[in-house]
Short mmCIF file of N, CA and C in Angstrom, two decimals:
data_model
loop_
_atom_site.label_atom_id
_atom_site.label_comp_id
_atom_site.label_asym_id
_atom_site.label_seq_id
_atom_site.Cartn_x
_atom_site.Cartn_y
_atom_site.Cartn_z
N MET A 22 0.86 -0.96 -0.27
CA MET A 22 0.36 -0.09 -0.11
C MET A 22 0.86 1.12 0.14
N MET A 23 1.87 1.35 0.84
CA MET A 23 3.05 2.18 0.38
C MET A 23 3.66 2.62 -0.43
N ILE A 24 3.88 1.63 -1.33
CA ILE A 24 4.58 1.16 -2.47
C ILE A 24 3.78 2.40 -3.36
N ARG A 25 2.31 1.49 -3.35
CA ARG A 25 1.39 2.22 -4.60
C ARG A 25 1.40 3.74 -4.08
N ILE A 26 0.99 4.18 -3.06
CA ILE A 26 0.88 6.04 -2.49
C ILE A 26 2.34 6.52 -3.11
N ILE A 27 3.43 6.14 -2.94
CA ILE A 27 4.36 6.67 -3.10
C ILE A 27 4.83 6.68 -4.48
N VAL A 28 4.70 5.65 -5.25
CA VAL A 28 4.07 5.77 -6.89
C VAL A 28 3.12 6.90 -7.06
N MET A 29 2.31 6.89 -7.12
CA MET A 29 0.98 8.24 -7.12
C MET A 29 1.48 9.40 -6.84
N LEU A 30 2.17 9.12 -5.94
CA LEU A 30 2.83 10.80 -5.55
C LEU A 30 3.93 11.16 -6.73
N ILE A 31 4.53 10.80 -6.92
CA ILE A 31 5.71 10.39 -7.83
C ILE A 31 5.08 10.80 -9.13
N LEU A 32 3.92 9.75 -9.60
CA LEU A 32 3.42 10.26 -10.53
C LEU A 32 2.83 11.56 -10.93
N LEU A 33 2.11 11.88 -9.73
CA LEU A 33 1.50 13.43 -9.75
C LEU A 33 2.35 14.47 -10.03
N ALA A 34 3.86 14.53 -9.17
CA ALA A 34 4.51 15.33 -9.15
C ALA A 34 5.19 15.50 -10.78
N VAL A 35 5.55 14.37 -11.36
CA VAL A 35 5.83 14.43 -12.77
C VAL A 35 4.67 15.15 -13.26
N THR A 36 3.48 14.69 -13.77
CA THR A 36 2.69 15.39 -14.80
C THR A 36 2.47 16.83 -14.09
N ASN A 37 2.77 17.34 -12.89
CA ASN A 37 2.36 18.53 -13.09
C ASN A 37 3.62 19.58 -12.55
N ALA A 38 4.60 18.93 -13.13
CA ALA A 38 6.01 19.47 -12.99
C ALA A 38 6.11 20.63 -13.90
N ARG A 39 5.85 20.73 -14.81
CA ARG A 39 5.66 22.04 -16.07
C ARG A 39 4.85 23.25 -15.98
N ALA A 40 3.76 22.65 -15.17
CA ALA A 40 3.12 23.55 -14.58
C ALA A 40 3.49 24.65 -13.66
N LEU A 41 4.30 23.78 -12.59
CA LEU A 41 5.14 24.39 -11.39
C LEU A 41 6.44 25.14 -12.02
N HIS A 42 6.62 25.16 -13.32
CA HIS A 42 7.37 25.68 -13.38
C HIS A 42 7.09 26.50 -15.21
N ALA A 43 6.31 27.19 -14.87
CA ALA A 43 5.87 27.60 -16.28
C ALA A 43 6.46 29.26 -16.26
N SER A 44 6.77 29.58 -17.61
CA SER A 44 7.69 30.24 -17.81
C SER A 44 6.54 31.83 -18.59
N ASN A 45 7.47 32.68 -18.30
CA ASN A 45 6.89 34.14 -18.73
C ASN A 45 7.65 34.62 -20.13
N TRP A 46 6.89 34.76 -21.16
CA TRP A 46 7.63 34.92 -22.72
C TRP A 46 7.27 36.29 -23.06
N TYR A 47 7.23 37.42 -23.94
CA TYR A 47 7.25 38.57 -23.91
C TYR A 47 7.39 39.33 -25.33
N ALA A 48 6.41 40.04 -26.12
CA ALA A 48 6.40 40.22 -27.43
C ALA A 48 5.89 41.77 -27.31
N SER A 49 6.83 42.52 -28.03
CA SER A 49 7.01 44.12 -28.39
C SER A 49 6.11 43.98 -29.63
N PRO A 50 5.56 45.63 -29.77
CA PRO A 50 5.38 45.76 -31.16
C PRO A 50 6.25 46.22 -31.84
N SER A 51 7.77 46.99 -31.53
CA SER A 51 8.72 47.58 -31.65
C SER A 51 9.91 46.40 -32.10
N ALA A 52 9.97 45.09 -31.79
CA ALA A 52 10.59 43.87 -31.81
C ALA A 52 10.64 43.22 -33.42
N THR A 53 11.50 43.64 -33.87
CA THR A 53 12.14 43.13 -34.85
C THR A 53 12.91 41.45 -34.54
N SER A 54 13.23 40.86 -33.25
CA SER A 54 14.14 39.90 -33.62
C SER A 54 14.02 39.58 -32.19
N GLY A 55 14.56 38.78 -31.57
CA GLY A 55 14.87 38.22 -30.34
C GLY A 55 14.50 36.99 -29.53
N HIS A 56 14.73 36.91 -28.09
CA HIS A 56 14.30 35.15 -28.04
C HIS A 56 13.35 35.40 -26.91
N GLY A 57 12.49 36.21 -26.75
CA GLY A 57 11.42 36.19 -25.98
C GLY A 57 11.29 36.74 -24.21
N SER A 58 12.59 37.21 -24.22
CA SER A 58 12.84 37.73 -22.93
C SER A 58 12.57 38.98 -22.87
N ILE A 59 12.23 40.04 -21.80
CA ILE A 59 11.28 41.44 -21.67
C ILE A 59 12.36 42.06 -22.00
N THR A 60 13.67 41.95 -22.11
CA THR A 60 14.41 42.55 -22.22
C THR A 60 14.51 42.85 -23.67
N ASN A 61 14.39 41.76 -24.43
CA ASN A 61 14.96 41.38 -25.71
C ASN A 61 14.00 40.51 -26.27
N PRO A 62 12.42 41.06 -26.46
CA PRO A 62 10.65 40.16 -26.81
C PRO A 62 10.93 40.17 -28.17
N TRP A 63 10.24 39.10 -28.43
CA TRP A 63 9.49 38.45 -29.80
C TRP A 63 9.08 39.80 -30.39
N SER A 64 8.85 39.92 -31.83
CA SER A 64 7.45 40.17 -32.82
C SER A 64 6.81 39.64 -32.54
N LEU A 65 5.13 39.33 -32.89
CA LEU A 65 3.91 38.86 -32.29
C LEU A 65 3.52 38.01 -33.17
N SER A 66 4.25 38.22 -34.18
CA SER A 66 4.15 36.98 -35.40
C SER A 66 5.00 35.74 -35.43
N VAL A 67 6.01 36.21 -34.35
CA VAL A 67 7.06 35.11 -34.29
C VAL A 67 6.59 34.31 -32.95
N ALA A 68 5.77 35.19 -31.72
CA ALA A 68 5.39 34.65 -30.43
C ALA A 68 4.45 33.69 -30.87
N LEU A 69 3.40 33.83 -31.47
CA LEU A 69 2.26 33.21 -31.76
C LEU A 69 2.15 32.12 -32.28
N THR A 70 3.45 31.87 -33.31
CA THR A 70 3.91 30.49 -34.05
C THR A 70 4.84 29.72 -33.17
N ASN A 71 5.38 30.55 -32.15
CA ASN A 71 6.72 29.50 -31.31
C ASN A 71 6.34 28.85 -30.45
N ARG A 72 5.77 27.48 -30.73
CA ARG A 72 5.23 26.38 -30.17
C ARG A 72 6.60 25.81 -29.53
N GLY A 73 8.19 25.82 -30.28
CA GLY A 73 9.11 25.18 -29.52
C GLY A 73 9.74 25.72 -27.78
N SER A 74 9.33 26.97 -28.13
CA SER A 74 9.60 27.88 -26.47
C SER A 74 8.06 27.81 -25.32
N ILE A 75 7.08 28.16 -26.27
CA ILE A 75 5.93 28.42 -25.34
C ILE A 75 5.03 27.26 -25.55
N GLN A 76 5.20 26.54 -24.21
CA GLN A 76 4.77 25.14 -23.55
C GLN A 76 3.39 25.20 -22.98
N PRO A 77 2.80 24.75 -22.73
CA PRO A 77 1.31 24.52 -21.93
C PRO A 77 1.96 25.00 -20.52
N GLY A 78 1.17 25.99 -20.04
CA GLY A 78 1.15 26.84 -18.46
C GLY A 78 1.52 28.09 -18.79
N ASP A 79 2.53 28.04 -19.78
CA ASP A 79 3.17 29.63 -20.06
C ASP A 79 2.34 30.65 -20.16
N THR A 80 2.52 31.48 -20.44
CA THR A 80 1.98 33.32 -20.19
C THR A 80 2.93 34.04 -21.20
N LEU A 81 2.49 34.18 -22.41
CA LEU A 81 2.99 35.39 -23.22
C LEU A 81 1.98 36.60 -23.05
N TRP A 82 3.50 37.93 -22.76
CA TRP A 82 3.14 38.61 -22.02
C TRP A 82 2.82 40.04 -23.24
N LEU A 83 1.61 40.68 -23.88
CA LEU A 83 2.08 41.45 -24.65
C LEU A 83 2.24 42.96 -24.65
N ARG A 84 3.35 43.37 -24.58
CA ARG A 84 3.84 45.12 -24.25
C ARG A 84 2.93 45.93 -24.87
N GLY A 85 2.45 47.16 -24.25
CA GLY A 85 1.39 48.14 -24.70
C GLY A 85 1.91 48.53 -26.33
N GLY A 86 0.82 48.70 -27.06
CA GLY A 86 1.83 49.36 -28.67
C GLY A 86 0.56 48.70 -28.98
N THR A 87 0.40 49.78 -30.81
CA THR A 87 0.16 48.77 -31.80
C THR A 87 0.59 48.11 -32.60
N TYR A 88 0.40 46.59 -33.02
CA TYR A 88 0.57 45.48 -33.79
C TYR A 88 -0.55 45.57 -34.86
N THR A 89 0.60 46.13 -35.56
CA THR A 89 -0.18 46.56 -36.97
C THR A 89 -0.50 45.06 -38.02
N GLY A 90 -1.00 44.38 -38.63
CA GLY A 90 -1.53 43.02 -39.65
C GLY A 90 -2.35 42.61 -39.23
N HIS A 91 -2.25 41.35 -39.71
CA HIS A 91 -3.06 40.08 -39.74
C HIS A 91 -2.26 38.84 -38.77
N PHE A 92 -2.36 38.21 -37.60
CA PHE A 92 -1.56 37.14 -37.14
C PHE A 92 -2.88 36.32 -36.50
N THR A 93 -1.80 35.20 -37.04
CA THR A 93 -2.36 33.41 -36.63
C THR A 93 -1.27 33.37 -35.45
N CYS A 94 -2.37 32.83 -34.17
CA CYS A 94 -1.59 31.74 -32.74
C CYS A 94 -2.25 30.43 -33.55
N THR A 95 -0.75 29.70 -33.21
CA THR A 95 -0.80 28.35 -33.46
C THR A 95 -0.37 27.69 -32.27
N LEU A 96 0.18 28.39 -31.19
CA LEU A 96 -0.23 27.84 -29.94
C LEU A 96 -1.11 26.51 -29.39
N SER A 97 -1.04 25.71 -28.59
CA SER A 97 -1.79 24.97 -28.45
C SER A 97 -1.39 24.34 -27.01
N ALA A 98 -2.40 23.98 -26.03
CA ALA A 98 -2.18 23.48 -24.86
C ALA A 98 -3.49 22.22 -24.07
N PRO A 99 -3.37 21.51 -23.40
CA PRO A 99 -4.66 20.94 -22.71
C PRO A 99 -5.53 22.09 -22.11
N SER A 100 -6.91 21.89 -21.96
CA SER A 100 -7.14 23.36 -21.76
C SER A 100 -7.30 23.32 -20.15
N ASN A 101 -7.06 21.86 -19.35
CA ASN A 101 -6.59 22.34 -17.82
C ASN A 101 -5.15 22.88 -17.44
N ASN A 102 -4.25 23.52 -18.72
CA ASN A 102 -3.19 23.74 -18.52
C ASN A 102 -2.85 24.63 -19.65
N PRO A 103 -3.52 25.79 -20.14
CA PRO A 103 -3.76 26.68 -21.00
C PRO A 103 -2.45 27.47 -21.67
N VAL A 104 -1.95 27.63 -22.71
CA VAL A 104 -1.25 28.62 -22.46
C VAL A 104 -2.14 30.10 -22.69
N VAL A 105 -1.59 31.49 -22.29
CA VAL A 105 -2.29 32.36 -22.19
C VAL A 105 -1.57 33.76 -22.57
N VAL A 106 -2.14 34.08 -23.82
CA VAL A 106 -1.53 35.44 -23.99
C VAL A 106 -2.64 36.55 -23.77
N ARG A 107 -2.03 37.49 -22.91
CA ARG A 107 -2.62 38.67 -22.12
C ARG A 107 -1.83 39.86 -21.85
N ALA A 108 -2.19 40.95 -22.11
CA ALA A 108 -1.25 42.38 -22.13
C ALA A 108 -1.17 42.61 -20.57
N TYR A 109 0.20 42.88 -20.67
CA TYR A 109 1.41 43.39 -19.77
C TYR A 109 0.86 44.37 -19.02
N ALA A 110 1.02 44.21 -17.87
CA ALA A 110 0.27 45.06 -16.34
C ALA A 110 0.34 46.32 -16.73
N SER A 111 -0.90 46.68 -16.32
CA SER A 111 -0.99 48.09 -17.07
C SER A 111 -0.57 48.91 -18.42
N GLU A 112 -0.58 47.89 -19.08
CA GLU A 112 -0.43 48.53 -20.48
C GLU A 112 -1.37 47.91 -21.54
N ARG A 113 -1.70 49.01 -22.95
CA ARG A 113 -2.75 48.45 -23.53
C ARG A 113 -2.15 47.85 -24.78
N PRO A 114 -2.01 46.39 -24.98
CA PRO A 114 -1.53 46.07 -26.78
C PRO A 114 -3.29 46.25 -27.74
N SER A 115 -2.52 46.55 -28.57
CA SER A 115 -4.03 46.75 -29.72
C SER A 115 -3.37 45.93 -30.83
N LEU A 116 -4.68 45.04 -31.22
CA LEU A 116 -4.15 44.36 -32.55
C LEU A 116 -4.65 44.99 -33.93
N ASP A 117 -3.93 46.09 -34.63
CA ASP A 117 -4.93 46.55 -35.32
C ASP A 117 -4.34 45.80 -36.87
N ASN A 118 -5.61 45.27 -37.47
CA ASN A 118 -5.49 44.71 -39.28
C ASN A 118 -5.97 46.00 -39.91
N THR A 119 -5.23 46.43 -40.53
CA THR A 119 -5.63 47.59 -41.34
C THR A 119 -5.51 46.89 -43.03
N ASN A 120 -6.09 45.76 -43.31
CA ASN A 120 -6.79 45.43 -44.47
C ASN A 120 -8.22 44.75 -44.94
N GLY A 121 -8.67 45.24 -43.48
CA GLY A 121 -10.21 44.39 -43.35
C GLY A 121 -10.61 43.02 -43.28
N GLY A 122 -9.58 42.39 -42.90
CA GLY A 122 -9.92 40.73 -42.69
C GLY A 122 -9.76 40.73 -41.51
N THR A 123 -9.88 39.68 -41.36
CA THR A 123 -9.95 38.99 -39.77
C THR A 123 -7.88 39.49 -39.13
N GLY A 124 -8.31 40.19 -38.00
CA GLY A 124 -7.13 40.62 -37.40
C GLY A 124 -6.67 39.57 -36.61
N LEU A 125 -6.94 38.62 -35.90
CA LEU A 125 -6.40 37.34 -35.41
C LEU A 125 -6.92 35.97 -35.42
N ASP A 126 -6.70 35.09 -36.72
CA ASP A 126 -6.98 33.53 -36.82
C ASP A 126 -6.36 33.00 -35.53
N ILE A 127 -7.15 32.21 -34.67
CA ILE A 127 -6.67 31.51 -33.59
C ILE A 127 -6.74 29.83 -33.65
N GLU A 128 -5.61 29.14 -34.45
CA GLU A 128 -5.30 27.96 -34.47
C GLU A 128 -5.26 26.62 -34.18
N GLY A 129 -4.52 26.89 -32.90
CA GLY A 129 -4.59 26.20 -31.71
C GLY A 129 -5.44 26.22 -30.50
N SER A 130 -5.06 25.18 -30.40
CA SER A 130 -6.22 24.68 -29.33
C SER A 130 -5.46 25.03 -27.05
N GLY A 131 -6.58 25.37 -26.67
CA GLY A 131 -5.96 25.74 -25.37
C GLY A 131 -5.50 26.98 -24.63
N THR A 132 -5.79 28.17 -26.17
CA THR A 132 -5.21 29.06 -25.83
C THR A 132 -6.09 30.19 -24.98
N TRP A 133 -5.89 31.04 -24.05
CA TRP A 133 -6.71 31.88 -23.76
C TRP A 133 -6.11 33.50 -23.99
N ILE A 134 -7.07 34.19 -24.31
CA ILE A 134 -6.28 35.56 -25.00
C ILE A 134 -7.50 36.32 -23.69
N TRP A 135 -6.32 37.15 -23.70
CA TRP A 135 -7.00 37.94 -22.29
C TRP A 135 -6.24 39.50 -22.48
N GLY A 136 -7.48 40.46 -22.65
CA GLY A 136 -6.89 41.87 -22.19
C GLY A 136 -6.33 42.71 -24.12
N LEU A 137 -6.73 42.14 -24.88
CA LEU A 137 -6.18 42.67 -25.52
C LEU A 137 -7.16 43.93 -26.72
N GLU A 138 -6.67 44.91 -27.01
CA GLU A 138 -8.24 45.47 -27.84
C GLU A 138 -7.66 45.17 -29.58
N ILE A 139 -8.66 44.03 -30.35
CA ILE A 139 -8.69 44.30 -31.57
C ILE A 139 -9.20 45.28 -32.29
N LEU A 140 -9.00 45.93 -33.12
CA LEU A 140 -9.54 46.88 -34.06
C LEU A 140 -9.21 46.85 -35.62
N ASP A 141 -9.70 47.78 -36.56
CA ASP A 141 -9.67 47.47 -37.77
C ASP A 141 -9.50 48.95 -38.52
N SER A 142 -8.21 49.09 -38.67
CA SER A 142 -8.28 51.10 -39.20
C SER A 142 -8.38 51.01 -40.44
N TYR A 143 -8.83 49.66 -41.20
CA TYR A 143 -9.12 49.97 -42.53
C TYR A 143 -10.46 50.73 -43.04
N THR A 144 -9.87 51.32 -43.98
CA THR A 144 -10.42 52.45 -43.83
C THR A 144 -12.07 52.59 -45.25
N ASN A 145 -12.01 50.85 -45.92
CA ASN A 145 -13.03 50.89 -47.09
C ASN A 145 -14.08 49.85 -46.73
N ARG A 146 -14.99 50.92 -46.25
CA ARG A 146 -16.12 50.48 -45.53
C ARG A 146 -17.20 50.03 -46.32
N LEU A 147 -17.24 49.56 -47.57
CA LEU A 147 -18.10 49.00 -48.44
C LEU A 147 -17.65 48.07 -49.03
N MET A 148 -16.97 47.34 -48.53
CA MET A 148 -16.02 45.74 -48.51
C MET A 148 -16.71 44.85 -47.63
N GLU A 149 -16.95 43.30 -47.89
CA GLU A 149 -17.35 42.51 -46.57
C GLU A 149 -16.03 42.62 -45.23
N ARG A 150 -17.27 42.39 -44.15
CA ARG A 150 -16.47 42.78 -42.80
C ARG A 150 -15.92 41.59 -42.53
N TYR A 151 -15.21 41.64 -41.42
CA TYR A 151 -14.85 40.04 -41.02
C TYR A 151 -15.08 40.58 -39.36
N ASP A 152 -14.87 39.19 -38.67
CA ASP A 152 -14.66 39.37 -37.22
C ASP A 152 -13.33 39.49 -36.90
N GLY A 153 -12.80 40.63 -35.89
CA GLY A 153 -11.31 40.61 -35.26
C GLY A 153 -11.47 39.70 -35.40
N ILE A 154 -11.77 38.24 -34.70
CA ILE A 154 -11.07 36.89 -34.08
C ILE A 154 -11.56 36.00 -34.60
N GLN A 155 -11.28 35.03 -35.56
CA GLN A 155 -11.91 33.89 -35.68
C GLN A 155 -11.19 32.54 -35.15
N PHE A 156 -12.31 31.75 -34.35
CA PHE A 156 -11.62 30.55 -33.76
C PHE A 156 -11.56 29.95 -34.87
N ASN A 157 -10.53 28.86 -35.08
CA ASN A 157 -10.27 27.76 -36.27
C ASN A 157 -10.07 26.29 -35.09
N THR A 158 -10.83 26.77 -34.02
CA THR A 158 -10.13 25.84 -33.09
C THR A 158 -11.06 24.93 -32.06
N SER A 159 -10.75 23.88 -31.28
CA SER A 159 -11.77 24.45 -30.06
C SER A 159 -11.07 24.41 -29.06
N TYR A 160 -11.24 24.64 -27.91
CA TYR A 160 -10.65 25.02 -26.25
C TYR A 160 -9.96 26.22 -26.57
N ALA A 161 -10.33 27.24 -27.55
CA ALA A 161 -10.38 28.62 -26.91
C ALA A 161 -10.55 29.09 -26.49
N GLY A 162 -10.06 30.64 -25.68
CA GLY A 162 -11.33 31.52 -25.69
C GLY A 162 -10.47 32.70 -24.95
N ALA A 163 -11.88 33.69 -25.59
CA ALA A 163 -11.19 35.51 -25.23
C ALA A 163 -11.95 35.70 -23.82
N ASN A 164 -11.29 36.84 -23.57
CA ASN A 164 -11.80 37.52 -22.31
C ASN A 164 -10.96 38.96 -22.65
#
C-alpha cells in the first residue's frame, strides 16, 4: 500500500512539474527579432507561432502599443493547462488589422486571449467586414 502511494505521488509530481515551472514570454510591437525575454522580446507574429518555446501553462505577455497586420496563433495546450496570451500589467496592446480581414486567427487549442484590443483601421467600409477574431479550433477562449 505504501509503495502504491509513493508511486502515485511521483506520477502526480511528474505530470504537474511543467505547471510548477511555467515560463513568462514577451512580445513587443517594436521587436524585430529576439528570444522572448522582457529585455529582448519577440515580434507578435513570431511569438504566436513559437510552439517550440511556449509550452502549456506559459504566459505570453504583450507589451503596450499597436501591433499592425494579420496574426495567426498556433499555440496549443490542454484545456486544463492553457497557454495565456495577455496584456502586460498596466499596458494596452492593440491588434490593428489594416486590410479589412480577420485580425487574429486562432488555430491552436487551449489558448486563452486576455485583455487585448482588436481593431480594424481599414477605411474601405464598402467591402464585406470580417470578425476581429476567427476561432478555427476548440478550447480557445477570449476575455
